[in-house]
PDB file of C-alpha atoms in Angstrom:
ATOM      1  CA  ALA A  22       3.419  -1.365 -18.496  1.00  0.00           C
ATOM      2  CA  GLN A  23       1.224   0.191 -15.409  1.00  0.00           C
ATOM      3  CA  SER A  24       2.187   2.713 -13.334  1.00  0.00           C
ATOM      4  CA  VAL A  25       1.120   5.679 -10.901  1.00  0.00           C
ATOM      5  CA  THR A  26       2.390   9.058 -10.910  1.00  0.00           C
ATOM      6  CA  GLN A  27       1.662  11.542  -7.955  1.00  0.00           C
ATOM      7  CA  PRO A  28       3.139  14.785  -9.356  1.00  0.00           C
ATOM      8  CA  ASP A  29       3.497  16.510  -5.446  1.00  0.00           C
ATOM      9  CA  ILE A  30       5.809  15.477  -2.966  1.00  0.00           C
ATOM     10  CA  HIS A  31       4.509  17.538  -0.441  1.00  0.00           C
ATOM     11  CA  ILE A  32       1.252  19.983   0.025  1.00  0.00           C
ATOM     12  CA  THR A  33       0.989  22.620   2.858  1.00  0.00           C
ATOM     13  CA  VAL A  34      -2.867  23.774   3.371  1.00  0.00           C
ATOM     14  CA  SER A  35      -4.190  25.669   5.286  1.00  0.00           C
ATOM     15  CA  GLU A  36      -6.491  24.304   7.894  1.00  0.00           C
ATOM     16  CA  GLY A  37     -10.593  24.744   6.366  1.00  0.00           C
ATOM     17  CA  ALA A  38      -9.215  25.398   3.025  1.00  0.00           C
ATOM     18  CA  SER A  39     -10.046  23.124   0.343  1.00  0.00           C
ATOM     19  CA  LEU A  40      -7.385  20.257  -1.163  1.00  0.00           C
ATOM     20  CA  GLU A  41      -6.731  18.439  -4.099  1.00  0.00           C
ATOM     21  CA  LEU A  42      -4.601  15.599  -4.723  1.00  0.00           C
ATOM     22  CA  ARG A  43      -3.223  14.991  -8.335  1.00  0.00           C
ATOM     23  CA  CYS A  44      -2.918  11.331  -9.789  1.00  0.00           C
ATOM     24  CA  ASN A  45      -2.063  10.372 -13.104  1.00  0.00           C
ATOM     25  CA  TYR A  46      -2.302   6.679 -13.869  1.00  0.00           C
ATOM     26  CA  SER A  47      -1.250   4.354 -16.851  1.00  0.00           C
ATOM     27  CA  TYR A  48      -2.990   1.128 -17.676  1.00  0.00           C
ATOM     28  CA  GLY A  49      -3.778  -0.765 -20.973  1.00  0.00           C
ATOM     29  CA  ALA A  50      -7.583  -1.767 -19.715  1.00  0.00           C
ATOM     30  CA  THR A  51     -10.078  -0.527 -17.466  1.00  0.00           C
ATOM     31  CA  PRO A  52      -8.485   1.034 -14.353  1.00  0.00           C
ATOM     32  CA  TYR A  53      -9.443   0.190 -11.023  1.00  0.00           C
ATOM     33  CA  LEU A  54      -8.197   3.081  -8.726  1.00  0.00           C
ATOM     34  CA  PHE A  55      -7.565   3.417  -5.017  1.00  0.00           C
ATOM     35  CA  TRP A  56      -6.840   6.420  -2.542  1.00  0.00           C
ATOM     36  CA  TYR A  57      -5.065   5.239   0.825  1.00  0.00           C
ATOM     37  CA  VAL A  58      -3.866   7.286   3.464  1.00  0.00           C
ATOM     38  CA  GLN A  59      -0.879   6.422   5.848  1.00  0.00           C
ATOM     39  CA  SER A  60      -0.819   8.274   9.010  1.00  0.00           C
ATOM     40  CA  PRO A  61       2.663   8.148  11.379  1.00  0.00           C
ATOM     41  CA  GLY A  62       3.638   4.546  12.292  1.00  0.00           C
ATOM     42  CA  GLN A  63       0.045   3.039  10.887  1.00  0.00           C
ATOM     43  CA  GLY A  64      -0.611   1.085   7.925  1.00  0.00           C
ATOM     44  CA  LEU A  65      -2.529   2.032   4.997  1.00  0.00           C
ATOM     45  CA  GLN A  66      -6.394   2.850   5.158  1.00  0.00           C
ATOM     46  CA  LEU A  67      -8.481   2.840   2.363  1.00  0.00           C
ATOM     47  CA  LEU A  68     -10.226   6.476   1.751  1.00  0.00           C
ATOM     48  CA  LEU A  69     -12.091   5.429  -1.543  1.00  0.00           C
ATOM     49  CA  LYS A  70     -12.072   3.171  -4.498  1.00  0.00           C
ATOM     50  CA  TYR A  71     -13.467   3.405  -7.917  1.00  0.00           C
ATOM     51  CA  PHE A  72     -14.525   0.354 -10.389  1.00  0.00           C
ATOM     52  CA  SER A  73     -16.841   1.519 -12.775  1.00  0.00           C
ATOM     53  CA  GLY A  74     -20.240   3.621 -12.659  1.00  0.00           C
ATOM     54  CA  ASP A  75     -20.284   7.149 -11.705  1.00  0.00           C
ATOM     55  CA  THR A  76     -16.643   8.826 -11.939  1.00  0.00           C
ATOM     56  CA  LEU A  77     -17.366  11.042  -8.734  1.00  0.00           C
ATOM     57  CA  VAL A  78     -16.454   8.894  -5.790  1.00  0.00           C
ATOM     58  CA  GLN A  79     -17.347   9.654  -2.399  1.00  0.00           C
ATOM     59  CA  GLY A  80     -14.899   7.709   0.579  1.00  0.00           C
ATOM     60  CA  ILE A  81     -14.291   8.361   4.343  1.00  0.00           C
ATOM     61  CA  LYS A  82     -13.520  11.424   5.884  1.00  0.00           C
ATOM     62  CA  GLY A  83     -15.085  13.441   4.069  1.00  0.00           C
ATOM     63  CA  PHE A  84     -13.263  13.111   0.985  1.00  0.00           C
ATOM     64  CA  GLU A  85     -14.142  12.461  -2.285  1.00  0.00           C
ATOM     65  CA  ALA A  86     -12.356  11.618  -5.871  1.00  0.00           C
ATOM     66  CA  GLU A  87     -13.122  12.160  -9.668  1.00  0.00           C
ATOM     67  CA  PHE A  88     -12.084   9.462 -12.506  1.00  0.00           C
ATOM     68  CA  LYS A  89     -11.632  10.839 -15.958  1.00  0.00           C
ATOM     69  CA  ARG A  90     -10.543   8.985 -18.467  1.00  0.00           C
ATOM     70  CA  SER A  91      -9.201  11.405 -20.778  1.00  0.00           C
ATOM     71  CA  GLN A  92      -6.968  12.872 -18.791  1.00  0.00           C
ATOM     72  CA  SER A  93      -6.001   9.429 -17.368  1.00  0.00           C
ATOM     73  CA  SER A  94      -6.527  11.201 -13.812  1.00  0.00           C
ATOM     74  CA  PHE A  95      -7.716  10.379 -10.542  1.00  0.00           C
ATOM     75  CA  ASN A  96      -7.880  13.284  -8.466  1.00  0.00           C
ATOM     76  CA  LEU A  97      -8.449  13.186  -4.452  1.00  0.00           C
ATOM     77  CA  ARG A  98     -10.537  16.325  -3.015  1.00  0.00           C
ATOM     78  CA  LYS A  99     -11.901  17.424  -0.165  1.00  0.00           C
ATOM     79  CA  PRO A 100     -13.332  20.617   0.641  1.00  0.00           C
ATOM     80  CA  SER A 101     -12.317  21.782   4.272  1.00  0.00           C
ATOM     81  CA  VAL A 102      -9.243  20.451   4.912  1.00  0.00           C
ATOM     82  CA  HIS A 103      -8.710  19.630   9.655  1.00  0.00           C
ATOM     83  CA  TRP A 104      -5.387  19.012  11.569  1.00  0.00           C
ATOM     84  CA  SER A 105      -6.140  15.868  11.540  1.00  0.00           C
ATOM     85  CA  ASP A 106      -6.136  14.819   7.801  1.00  0.00           C
ATOM     86  CA  ALA A 107      -2.098  15.543   7.723  1.00  0.00           C
ATOM     87  CA  ALA A 108      -0.222  12.326   6.576  1.00  0.00           C
ATOM     88  CA  GLU A 109       0.608  10.839   3.652  1.00  0.00           C
ATOM     89  CA  TYR A 110      -1.311   9.688   0.644  1.00  0.00           C
ATOM     90  CA  PHE A 111      -1.045   7.205  -2.192  1.00  0.00           C
ATOM     91  CA  CYS A 112      -2.903   6.635  -4.937  1.00  0.00           C
ATOM     92  CA  ALA A 113      -2.762   3.034  -6.248  1.00  0.00           C
ATOM     93  CA  VAL A 114      -4.020   1.184  -9.466  1.00  0.00           C
ATOM     94  CA  GLY A 115      -5.153  -2.255  -9.105  1.00  0.00           C
ATOM     95  CA  HIS A 116      -3.731  -4.950 -11.541  1.00  0.00           C
ATOM     96  CA  TYR A 117      -5.694  -7.555 -11.687  1.00  0.00           C
ATOM     97  CA  GLY A 118      -4.859 -10.279 -14.608  1.00  0.00           C
ATOM     98  CA  GLY A 119      -4.590 -14.143 -14.479  1.00  0.00           C
ATOM     99  CA  SER A 120      -3.997 -14.848 -11.212  1.00  0.00           C
ATOM    100  CA  GLN A 121      -2.803 -11.635  -9.991  1.00  0.00           C
ATOM    101  CA  GLY A 122      -4.597  -9.271  -8.135  1.00  0.00           C
ATOM    102  CA  ASN A 123      -2.391  -6.557  -6.558  1.00  0.00           C
ATOM    103  CA  LEU A 124      -2.090  -2.782  -6.154  1.00  0.00           C
ATOM    104  CA  ILE A 125       0.659  -0.698  -7.865  1.00  0.00           C
ATOM    105  CA  PHE A 126       1.256   2.529  -5.968  1.00  0.00           C
ATOM    106  CA  GLY A 127       2.215   5.655  -6.513  1.00  0.00           C
ATOM    107  CA  LYS A 128       5.267   7.630  -4.358  1.00  0.00           C
ATOM    108  CA  GLY A 129       2.700   9.552  -2.377  1.00  0.00           C
ATOM    109  CA  THR A 130       2.172  13.115  -1.327  1.00  0.00           C
ATOM    110  CA  LYS A 131       2.739  14.190   2.397  1.00  0.00           C
ATOM    111  CA  LEU A 132       0.084  16.835   3.337  1.00  0.00           C
ATOM    112  CA  SER A 133       0.843  19.278   6.127  1.00  0.00           C
ATOM    113  CA  VAL A 134      -1.571  21.229   7.505  1.00  0.00           C
ATOM    114  CA  LYS A 135      -1.244  24.684   8.606  1.00  0.00           C
ATOM    115  CA  PRO A 136      -3.351  25.723  12.006  1.00  0.00           C
TER     116      PRO A 136
ATOM    117  CA  GLU B   3     -12.571  -7.278  14.108  1.00  0.00           C
ATOM    118  CA  ALA B   4      -9.102  -7.397  14.850  1.00  0.00           C
ATOM    119  CA  GLY B   5      -6.830  -6.164  11.968  1.00  0.00           C
ATOM    120  CA  VAL B   6      -3.598  -6.943  10.490  1.00  0.00           C
ATOM    121  CA  ALA B   7      -0.938  -7.960  13.078  1.00  0.00           C
ATOM    122  CA  GLN B   8       2.754  -7.583  12.263  1.00  0.00           C
ATOM    123  CA  SER B   9       5.885  -8.134  14.434  1.00  0.00           C
ATOM    124  CA  PRO B  10       8.291  -6.580  15.373  1.00  0.00           C
ATOM    125  CA  ARG B  11       7.208  -2.929  14.644  1.00  0.00           C
ATOM    126  CA  TYR B  12      10.940  -2.044  14.647  1.00  0.00           C
ATOM    127  CA  LYS B  13      14.156  -3.695  13.732  1.00  0.00           C
ATOM    128  CA  ILE B  14      17.629  -2.701  13.552  1.00  0.00           C
ATOM    129  CA  ILE B  15      20.568  -5.206  12.308  1.00  0.00           C
ATOM    130  CA  GLU B  16      23.930  -5.355  11.128  1.00  0.00           C
ATOM    131  CA  LYS B  17      24.141  -5.721   7.180  1.00  0.00           C
ATOM    132  CA  ARG B  18      24.902  -9.230   6.412  1.00  0.00           C
ATOM    133  CA  GLN B  19      22.654 -10.441   9.461  1.00  0.00           C
ATOM    134  CA  SER B  20      19.262 -12.384   8.898  1.00  0.00           C
ATOM    135  CA  VAL B  21      16.092 -11.245  10.243  1.00  0.00           C
ATOM    136  CA  ALA B  22      12.368 -12.497  10.385  1.00  0.00           C
ATOM    137  CA  PHE B  23       8.677 -10.967  10.393  1.00  0.00           C
ATOM    138  CA  TRP B  24       5.821 -12.142  11.204  1.00  0.00           C
ATOM    139  CA  CYS B  25       2.404 -11.302  10.051  1.00  0.00           C
ATOM    140  CA  ASN B  26      -1.231 -12.639  11.351  1.00  0.00           C
ATOM    141  CA  PRO B  27      -4.295 -11.122   8.801  1.00  0.00           C
ATOM    142  CA  ILE B  28      -7.306 -10.705   9.450  1.00  0.00           C
ATOM    143  CA  SER B  29      -9.234 -14.095  10.377  1.00  0.00           C
ATOM    144  CA  GLY B  30     -10.760 -15.369   6.949  1.00  0.00           C
ATOM    145  CA  HIS B  31      -8.740 -13.639   4.492  1.00  0.00           C
ATOM    146  CA  ALA B  32      -7.515 -16.095   2.056  1.00  0.00           C
ATOM    147  CA  THR B  33      -5.284 -13.484   0.217  1.00  0.00           C
ATOM    148  CA  LEU B  34      -2.118 -12.443   2.168  1.00  0.00           C
ATOM    149  CA  TYR B  35       0.815  -9.955   0.241  1.00  0.00           C
ATOM    150  CA  TRP B  36       4.108  -8.585   1.674  1.00  0.00           C
ATOM    151  CA  TYR B  37       4.965  -4.909   0.693  1.00  0.00           C
ATOM    152  CA  GLN B  38       8.063  -3.189   0.831  1.00  0.00           C
ATOM    153  CA  GLN B  39       8.057   0.441   1.598  1.00  0.00           C
ATOM    154  CA  ILE B  40      11.524   2.107   0.704  1.00  0.00           C
ATOM    155  CA  LEU B  41      11.399   5.969   2.351  1.00  0.00           C
ATOM    156  CA  GLY B  42       9.868   8.226  -0.192  1.00  0.00           C
ATOM    157  CA  GLN B  43       8.225   5.289  -2.382  1.00  0.00           C
ATOM    158  CA  GLY B  44       4.974   3.562  -2.415  1.00  0.00           C
ATOM    159  CA  PRO B  45       4.573   0.257  -1.581  1.00  0.00           C
ATOM    160  CA  LYS B  46       5.991  -2.438  -3.972  1.00  0.00           C
ATOM    161  CA  LEU B  47       4.748  -5.625  -3.929  1.00  0.00           C
ATOM    162  CA  LEU B  48       6.821  -8.757  -2.714  1.00  0.00           C
ATOM    163  CA  ILE B  49       5.013 -11.608  -2.510  1.00  0.00           C
ATOM    164  CA  GLN B  50       1.246 -12.849  -2.368  1.00  0.00           C
ATOM    165  CA  PHE B  51      -0.197 -16.060  -1.346  1.00  0.00           C
ATOM    166  CA  GLN B  52      -3.439 -17.422  -1.874  1.00  0.00           C
ATOM    167  CA  ASN B  53      -3.900 -19.815   0.890  1.00  0.00           C
ATOM    168  CA  ASN B  54      -0.594 -21.398   1.730  1.00  0.00           C
ATOM    169  CA  GLY B  55       0.192 -20.938  -1.729  1.00  0.00           C
ATOM    170  CA  VAL B  56       2.223 -18.744  -3.797  1.00  0.00           C
ATOM    171  CA  VAL B  57       0.395 -16.509  -6.183  1.00  0.00           C
ATOM    172  CA  ASP B  58       3.037 -13.792  -7.444  1.00  0.00           C
ATOM    173  CA  ASP B  59       6.221 -13.870  -6.384  1.00  0.00           C
ATOM    174  CA  SER B  60       8.001 -11.980  -9.441  1.00  0.00           C
ATOM    175  CA  GLN B  61       9.209  -8.882  -7.542  1.00  0.00           C
ATOM    176  CA  LEU B  62      10.668 -11.012  -4.501  1.00  0.00           C
ATOM    177  CA  PRO B  63      14.740 -10.851  -4.749  1.00  0.00           C
ATOM    178  CA  LYS B  64      14.649 -14.736  -3.940  1.00  0.00           C
ATOM    179  CA  ASP B  65      18.532 -15.158  -3.682  1.00  0.00           C
ATOM    180  CA  ARG B  66      18.091 -13.303  -0.092  1.00  0.00           C
ATOM    181  CA  PHE B  67      14.062 -13.321   0.449  1.00  0.00           C
ATOM    182  CA  SER B  68      11.921 -15.681   1.422  1.00  0.00           C
ATOM    183  CA  ALA B  69       7.912 -16.180   2.641  1.00  0.00           C
ATOM    184  CA  GLU B  70       6.221 -18.860   3.868  1.00  0.00           C
ATOM    185  CA  ARG B  71       2.855 -19.259   4.858  1.00  0.00           C
ATOM    186  CA  LEU B  72       2.252 -22.987   5.908  1.00  0.00           C
ATOM    187  CA  LYS B  73      -1.132 -23.325   7.142  1.00  0.00           C
ATOM    188  CA  GLY B  74      -2.863 -21.132   5.109  1.00  0.00           C
ATOM    189  CA  VAL B  75      -3.162 -18.151   8.326  1.00  0.00           C
ATOM    190  CA  ASP B  76       0.168 -16.584   9.427  1.00  0.00           C
ATOM    191  CA  SER B  77       3.200 -15.530   7.743  1.00  0.00           C
ATOM    192  CA  THR B  78       6.771 -15.146   7.726  1.00  0.00           C
ATOM    193  CA  LEU B  79       9.236 -13.074   5.687  1.00  0.00           C
ATOM    194  CA  LYS B  80      12.672 -13.591   6.167  1.00  0.00           C
ATOM    195  CA  ILE B  81      15.801 -11.968   4.500  1.00  0.00           C
ATOM    196  CA  GLN B  82      18.947 -13.624   4.827  1.00  0.00           C
ATOM    197  CA  PRO B  83      21.661 -11.944   4.416  1.00  0.00           C
ATOM    198  CA  ALA B  84      20.547  -8.157   4.627  1.00  0.00           C
ATOM    199  CA  LYS B  85      21.789  -5.881   2.703  1.00  0.00           C
ATOM    200  CA  LEU B  86      22.006  -1.987   3.224  1.00  0.00           C
ATOM    201  CA  GLU B  87      18.935  -1.405   0.799  1.00  0.00           C
ATOM    202  CA  ASP B  88      16.884  -3.558   2.363  1.00  0.00           C
ATOM    203  CA  SER B  89      16.371  -0.865   4.933  1.00  0.00           C
ATOM    204  CA  ALA B  90      12.496  -0.342   4.766  1.00  0.00           C
ATOM    205  CA  VAL B  91       8.708  -1.029   6.010  1.00  0.00           C
ATOM    206  CA  TYR B  92       7.582  -3.690   5.528  1.00  0.00           C
ATOM    207  CA  LEU B  93       3.839  -4.147   5.237  1.00  0.00           C
ATOM    208  CA  CYS B  94       1.392  -6.726   5.187  1.00  0.00           C
ATOM    209  CA  ALA B  95      -1.943  -6.932   4.002  1.00  0.00           C
ATOM    210  CA  SER B  96      -4.966  -9.443   3.755  1.00  0.00           C
ATOM    211  CA  SER B  97      -7.943  -9.527   1.575  1.00  0.00           C
ATOM    212  CA  PHE B  98     -11.109 -11.689   1.609  1.00  0.00           C
ATOM    213  CA  GLY B  99     -10.039 -12.984  -2.067  1.00  0.00           C
ATOM    214  CA  ARG B 100      -7.975 -11.548  -4.940  1.00  0.00           C
ATOM    215  CA  SER B 101     -10.813 -10.097  -6.896  1.00  0.00           C
ATOM    216  CA  ARG B 102     -11.294  -6.282  -7.876  1.00  0.00           C
ATOM    217  CA  THR B 103     -13.574  -6.050  -5.116  1.00  0.00           C
ATOM    218  CA  ASP B 104     -11.851  -7.211  -2.209  1.00  0.00           C
ATOM    219  CA  THR B 105     -10.516  -4.279  -0.228  1.00  0.00           C
ATOM    220  CA  GLN B 106      -6.863  -5.172   1.103  1.00  0.00           C
ATOM    221  CA  TYR B 107      -6.144  -4.465   4.741  1.00  0.00           C
ATOM    222  CA  PHE B 108      -2.841  -3.298   6.124  1.00  0.00           C
ATOM    223  CA  GLY B 109      -1.171  -3.672   9.089  1.00  0.00           C
ATOM    224  CA  PRO B 110       1.322  -1.082  10.655  1.00  0.00           C
ATOM    225  CA  GLY B 111       4.322  -2.730   9.269  1.00  0.00           C
ATOM    226  CA  THR B 112       7.456  -3.293  10.571  1.00  0.00           C
ATOM    227  CA  ARG B 113      10.013  -0.803   9.960  1.00  0.00           C
ATOM    228  CA  LEU B 114      13.961  -2.345   9.249  1.00  0.00           C
ATOM    229  CA  THR B 115      16.818  -0.294   9.168  1.00  0.00           C
ATOM    230  CA  VAL B 116      20.223  -2.371   8.362  1.00  0.00           C
ATOM    231  CA  LEU B 117      23.177  -1.059   9.296  1.00  0.00           C
TER     232      LEU B 117
END
């Protein structure tokens, strides 16, 4: 069955430090992978997505993610974190089969940023 | 461009009562999704519509949950009767289509508390 694992429930980093959020997936076919961010009281906003091609994907707000098929991973990175990046981050795999087209989400990683 | 609208934003009810949530998708989006996000977990798809037809409702607890999208635009999700475990944020999302290239845009959600 398709699934997404985000091993870290909560991460705290200092402002200006680098960030890496981990995501591992289980999917039988070519995965379509996404990272969404959810700020308090807000809906989810798409940061970036991977469908095919270059395994390093650039997104909004200075985020990037790297797809590694051999490790079944799609980790999110940012070289320098800003206080406004404090939010919850969700990795998702797109399930497209037959008539379906929906997202399967991980449990999320909450990011706190220290001044 | 207006985003996905949801109302109400918050709702508190007692168990065994009924409740309804409303969603208005982005104009022109044929596909509409309802997700349930329980505290500490990622969103889980409840039901997916394509225009006014149901595409996937395999994870909808049909004994108590119902949803409709009569004119292929806005949608209503109902719970009757509510249980304590229904306490969650209910997210509505929409996309132009249901292929992997169609980004899902999320509304701010309705936070339901069942006492």
